[in-house]
Amino acid sequence: MHEQDISEFKLKRSKNPWQRPKEKEKKLSKEERKTAELYRNVVAILNKITPQKFKILVKQFMGLNIDTSERLEGAVDRIVEKAICEPMYSVAYANLSRCLFSIKVADAEGNDVSFRKLFMNRCQKEFEREKEDEKAFAEKIKQLEGLSEEEKKAKKEKMDEAIAKNKKRMLANIRFIGELFKLRLLTENIMHDCVFKLLRAGDEESLESMCMLLFIIGEDLDSDKAKPRMEQYFDQINRIIAAKKISSRVIFKLRDVIELRQNKWLSRREENFYPKTIDRIHKEAQIEKMLEQRSTGQLPAKNNKHKKVRPGGRDYSKPTSNDGWIATGKGGMSFPIHQNKLRNMAKRANNEEISVGPSGRFGQWGRGNSAGLKNSSQEQDQPQANRFSALSSGGGGGDMPSNRPYDPRRSNSAGSRPSSGGSRGSDKSR
């Protein structure tokens, strides 16, 4: 039974199943096969294009056999579509288009058809496509009136997805047009017409596209010759902001454009508009690593390959552990001791008088604060005597000097022993 069920089971085939390109080309004529192969090579080159491999791929593109106006128009369509689908590489596609502007072919009637003319017509058609899309969306909204709530919800979700794709496509096209103008492939009058049309439309999508365009080409448009036009644009922008009929997100974008112009078109932050080369990525990674080492104290000294760094010196960096704490060793720094310096110190000590013990001021602590304050001036005038002068006299049983003040704690220190010493002697004699 199980084997019979498997044999009777059949897969459902779609109307347009995927086929290999060679299988599709079997049904085509010889010229159509050449055209399909050409388009496949064009797409392959566009998929590989990067700032690093740009020159090599331009040579490969120039070597393609584009000999008819239909093939040239197909190549133009694929370049524009690729630039709109990948706005991050709009600069590379704009530079590629500039390199291909010299291509010319003859049509069926023998007239010359240039890449430049076809390219400009295609960009203009893409820019004016917004109005056609708006009309199509308006008709679809009218068709939702007679449907149920579930059907309305399903179709509305599809419409919202289509509107989002259309908006993304329009912004990418505006960005590509701006990059073409920066390369002087489009005239200034064309760009002013684009800004005026977007500003006159007044809807959020058009205003957002205008902000994107001014972010890219605002500095080039804001010349002395075009200053009256720019003043009109920004007066209208201020009116739109004051009316507050659009969302806060678009209002903030318009304010960013005004602030950018006030700052002489110098952005406060580096916009991540363009792709980076491999060399630039390596350089930025090296700079980031150096900054990280500097923050943790592990940055090596500059140009110190042949320089000896003394521990504790200016260029010395203490080793740090993985958690960022500075690890200090058990032993301190060792410095050499010169014997000649010790000998000089010994000679200097023999020549000078050394007083050992506390000074006279500290000896008067037992007499209270009042005595110390009253006699402070007297002690400064009196010379401090050597405390061991009584021992050098040879007797050991002499009296205290007359000029020393009486201190009950030192009454028996320099004179005779207490009476207990005599009793010990008397006991021995007994």
XYZ file of C-alpha atoms in Angstrom, residues 10-331:
322
model
C 2.710 13.513 -8.455
C 4.489 16.825 -7.914
C 2.770 20.040 -8.912
C 4.624 21.945 -11.612
C 4.532 25.733 -11.724
C 3.785 27.667 -14.874
C 7.258 29.209 -15.014
C 9.719 26.644 -13.588
C 13.386 27.527 -13.260
C 15.560 26.358 -16.144
C 19.251 26.468 -16.812
C 20.287 29.285 -19.172
C 21.609 26.801 -21.739
C 18.273 24.989 -21.811
C 16.476 28.269 -22.399
C 18.883 29.230 -25.159
C 18.225 26.000 -27.082
C 14.948 27.421 -28.314
C 16.524 30.735 -29.402
C 18.108 31.666 -32.698
C 21.817 32.266 -33.184
C 21.591 36.071 -32.769
C 19.380 35.757 -29.739
C 21.911 33.395 -28.166
C 24.656 35.984 -28.706
C 22.470 38.652 -27.094
C 21.660 36.422 -24.092
C 25.340 35.575 -23.639
C 26.226 39.278 -23.827
C 23.679 40.174 -21.147
C 24.951 37.349 -18.956
C 28.518 38.695 -19.217
C 27.327 42.225 -18.450
C 25.603 41.074 -15.267
C 28.648 39.007 -14.281
C 30.905 42.075 -14.551
C 28.441 44.242 -12.600
C 28.265 41.635 -9.821
C 32.050 41.780 -9.376
C 32.474 45.550 -9.481
C 34.233 47.048 -6.454
C 36.496 50.093 -5.995
C 39.485 47.735 -5.796
C 38.817 45.927 -9.116
C 37.235 48.822 -10.987
C 39.880 49.359 -13.699
C 40.144 45.678 -14.592
C 36.371 45.287 -14.919
C 36.031 48.426 -17.046
C 38.492 46.954 -19.534
C 36.477 43.726 -19.608
C 33.263 45.672 -20.222
C 34.843 47.668 -23.055
C 35.911 44.379 -24.637
C 32.343 43.052 -24.928
C 30.868 42.719 -28.408
C 28.140 45.401 -28.279
C 27.446 45.960 -31.969
C 23.716 46.756 -32.177
C 21.512 49.446 -30.651
C 19.267 46.805 -29.020
C 22.234 45.219 -27.229
C 23.530 48.624 -26.160
C 20.119 49.572 -24.784
C 19.930 46.269 -22.902
C 23.362 46.920 -21.353
C 22.241 50.413 -20.270
C 19.080 49.008 -18.658
C 21.092 46.503 -16.654
C 23.556 49.123 -15.430
C 20.766 51.454 -14.246
C 18.861 48.604 -12.595
C 21.977 47.439 -10.801
C 22.722 50.982 -9.575
C 19.165 51.308 -8.198
C 19.188 47.878 -6.541
C 22.595 48.517 -4.923
C 22.721 52.213 -3.904
C 25.886 51.655 -1.844
C 27.791 51.156 -5.124
C 26.173 54.084 -6.959
C 29.563 55.841 -7.168
C 31.144 52.837 -8.888
C 28.251 52.519 -11.357
C 28.360 56.263 -12.086
C 32.100 56.048 -12.820
C 31.489 53.013 -15.024
C 28.855 54.931 -16.981
C 31.273 57.806 -17.516
C 33.867 55.415 -18.938
C 31.287 53.967 -21.359
C 30.027 57.313 -22.695
C 32.273 56.999 -25.749
C 30.536 53.831 -27.041
C 28.585 54.351 -30.289
C 26.837 51.863 -32.528
C 24.781 52.110 -35.714
C 21.082 51.279 -35.761
C 19.142 49.552 -38.548
C 18.868 52.801 -40.520
C 22.578 53.562 -40.229
C 22.265 56.365 -37.656
C 24.694 56.545 -34.739
C 23.282 55.654 -31.329
C 25.460 56.688 -28.387
C 25.604 55.215 -24.920
C 25.227 58.742 -23.471
C 21.879 59.402 -25.134
C 20.381 56.060 -24.158
C 21.670 56.431 -20.615
C 20.168 59.932 -20.134
C 16.797 58.833 -21.503
C 16.763 55.854 -19.158
C 17.545 58.014 -16.087
C 14.840 60.523 -17.018
C 12.311 57.744 -17.507
C 13.167 56.314 -14.094
C 12.820 59.738 -12.447
C 9.374 60.332 -13.997
C 8.189 56.860 -13.124
C 6.910 58.083 -9.744
C 3.785 59.704 -11.218
C 2.823 56.534 -13.059
C 3.247 54.496 -9.891
C 1.066 56.920 -7.921
C -1.735 56.608 -10.481
C -1.490 52.812 -10.379
C -1.700 52.780 -6.577
C -4.704 55.127 -6.626
C -6.563 52.765 -8.972
C -5.777 49.773 -6.754
C -7.151 51.615 -3.719
C -10.428 52.220 -5.551
C -10.703 48.515 -6.322
C -10.667 47.691 -2.579
C -14.075 49.284 -1.948
C -16.264 46.329 -2.898
C -14.222 43.613 -1.170
C -14.606 41.985 2.247
C -12.445 42.892 5.215
C -10.174 39.838 4.894
C -9.585 40.448 1.195
C -8.992 44.143 1.847
C -6.444 43.324 4.538
C -4.559 40.848 2.306
C -4.443 43.208 -0.692
C -3.561 46.192 1.452
C -0.523 44.346 2.829
C 0.636 43.658 -0.729
C 0.086 47.313 -1.630
C 2.068 48.516 1.393
C 4.929 46.231 0.410
C 4.837 47.551 -3.156
C 4.781 51.169 -1.926
C 7.796 50.530 0.318
C 9.724 49.006 -2.599
C 8.791 51.937 -4.817
C 9.989 54.423 -2.203
C 13.287 52.589 -1.787
C 13.746 52.535 -5.540
C 13.032 56.247 -5.860
C 15.588 57.184 -3.167
C 18.222 54.966 -4.811
C 17.541 56.597 -8.191
C 17.885 60.091 -6.681
C 21.196 59.091 -5.152
C 22.451 57.739 -8.464
C 21.415 60.964 -10.243
C 23.306 62.995 -7.637
C 26.467 60.970 -8.193
C 26.142 61.476 -11.951
C 25.941 65.241 -11.434
C 29.052 65.220 -9.223
C 30.903 63.627 -12.136
C 29.541 66.398 -14.432
C 27.539 63.906 -16.482
C 24.333 65.885 -15.826
C 23.920 69.652 -16.120
C 23.094 72.024 -13.288
C 19.755 73.016 -14.874
C 18.603 69.385 -14.825
C 19.377 69.150 -11.112
C 17.507 72.380 -10.343
C 14.498 70.976 -12.215
C 14.673 67.809 -10.102
C 14.809 69.781 -6.835
C 11.942 72.041 -7.936
C 9.695 69.127 -8.959
C 10.311 67.251 -5.716
C 9.675 70.358 -3.616
C 6.513 71.244 -5.530
C 5.065 67.735 -5.072
C 4.995 68.302 -1.291
C 4.378 64.675 -0.258
C 6.670 62.980 2.240
C 8.351 60.673 -0.268
C 9.234 63.580 -2.584
C 10.521 65.731 0.288
C 12.660 62.879 1.571
C 14.097 62.405 -1.926
C 14.840 66.119 -2.131
C 16.698 65.942 1.208
C 18.770 63.022 -0.090
C 19.589 64.970 -3.261
C 20.639 68.113 -1.366
C 22.773 66.069 1.023
C 24.767 64.845 -1.997
C 24.887 67.847 -4.353
C 23.887 70.803 -2.166
C 27.407 72.167 -1.938
C 27.826 72.071 -5.742
C 24.456 73.722 -6.388
C 24.852 76.489 -3.799
C 27.035 78.757 -5.928
C 26.912 82.547 -6.266
C 25.113 82.228 -9.590
C 22.355 79.970 -8.218
C 21.966 81.685 -4.839
C 18.516 83.238 -5.595
C 17.156 79.789 -6.488
C 18.590 78.232 -3.357
C 17.051 80.975 -1.217
C 13.640 80.194 -2.763
C 14.075 76.484 -2.029
C 14.908 77.059 1.631
C 12.131 79.616 2.089
C 9.681 76.975 0.903
C 11.286 74.394 3.213
C 10.797 76.737 6.192
C 7.119 77.186 5.261
C 6.621 73.418 5.099
C 8.219 73.013 8.534
C 6.062 75.791 10.007
C 2.857 74.251 8.573
C 3.518 70.913 10.379
C 1.414 68.917 7.921
C 3.987 66.164 7.506
C 5.470 63.623 9.921
C 8.123 64.554 12.470
C 10.656 62.292 10.763
C 10.539 64.289 7.512
C 10.531 67.595 9.438
C 13.765 66.597 11.164
C 15.290 65.685 7.788
C 14.392 69.122 6.436
C 15.942 70.744 9.500
C 19.093 68.703 8.950
C 19.339 70.144 5.429
C 18.940 73.704 6.776
C 21.571 73.084 9.444
C 23.921 71.580 6.869
C 23.682 74.690 4.723
C 24.246 76.968 7.720
C 27.372 74.910 8.493
C 28.661 75.520 4.931
C 27.704 71.988 3.846
C 30.125 70.351 6.298
C 28.530 67.357 7.947
C 29.007 66.846 11.692
C 29.482 63.120 11.213
C 30.928 61.057 8.406
C 28.094 59.550 6.430
C 28.536 55.906 5.486
C 27.518 56.527 1.867
C 30.311 54.902 -0.087
C 32.061 51.522 -0.064
C 35.644 51.309 1.166
C 38.689 49.814 -0.475
C 40.606 46.984 1.191
C 43.585 49.274 1.820
C 41.382 51.791 3.600
C 39.790 49.066 5.731
C 43.248 47.812 6.794
C 44.353 51.372 7.608
C 41.258 52.055 9.722
C 41.726 48.748 11.553
C 45.341 49.688 12.327
C 44.292 53.119 13.647
C 41.579 51.522 15.784
C 44.104 49.069 17.217
C 46.511 51.881 18.105
C 43.732 53.828 19.841
C 42.773 50.729 21.822
C 46.391 50.171 22.882
C 46.692 53.796 23.895
C 43.564 53.586 26.052
C 44.914 50.494 27.879
C 48.459 51.831 28.222
C 50.054 49.277 25.880
C 51.008 51.650 23.054
C 54.697 51.150 22.107
C 56.959 54.168 21.888
C 57.499 55.698 18.436
C 60.835 55.160 16.666
C 62.341 53.334 19.657
C 63.724 50.308 17.833
C 67.349 51.222 18.673
C 66.613 53.164 21.842
C 66.999 51.644 25.306
C 64.017 52.480 27.503
C 64.837 52.784 31.213
C 62.170 51.348 33.557
C 60.165 54.184 35.025
C 61.312 56.566 32.316
C 59.201 58.752 30.034
C 58.759 56.199 27.245
C 58.324 53.251 29.577
C 54.876 51.638 29.557
C 53.994 49.328 32.422
C 52.713 45.882 31.449
C 48.989 45.360 31.859
C 46.989 42.202 32.389
C 44.034 41.022 30.314
C 41.526 42.790 32.557
C 43.224 46.169 32.059
C 44.902 46.477 35.503
C 48.568 47.530 35.630
C 50.703 44.726 37.069
C 53.522 45.886 39.344
C 56.483 43.717 40.277
C 57.542 42.750 43.818
C 60.923 44.420 43.689
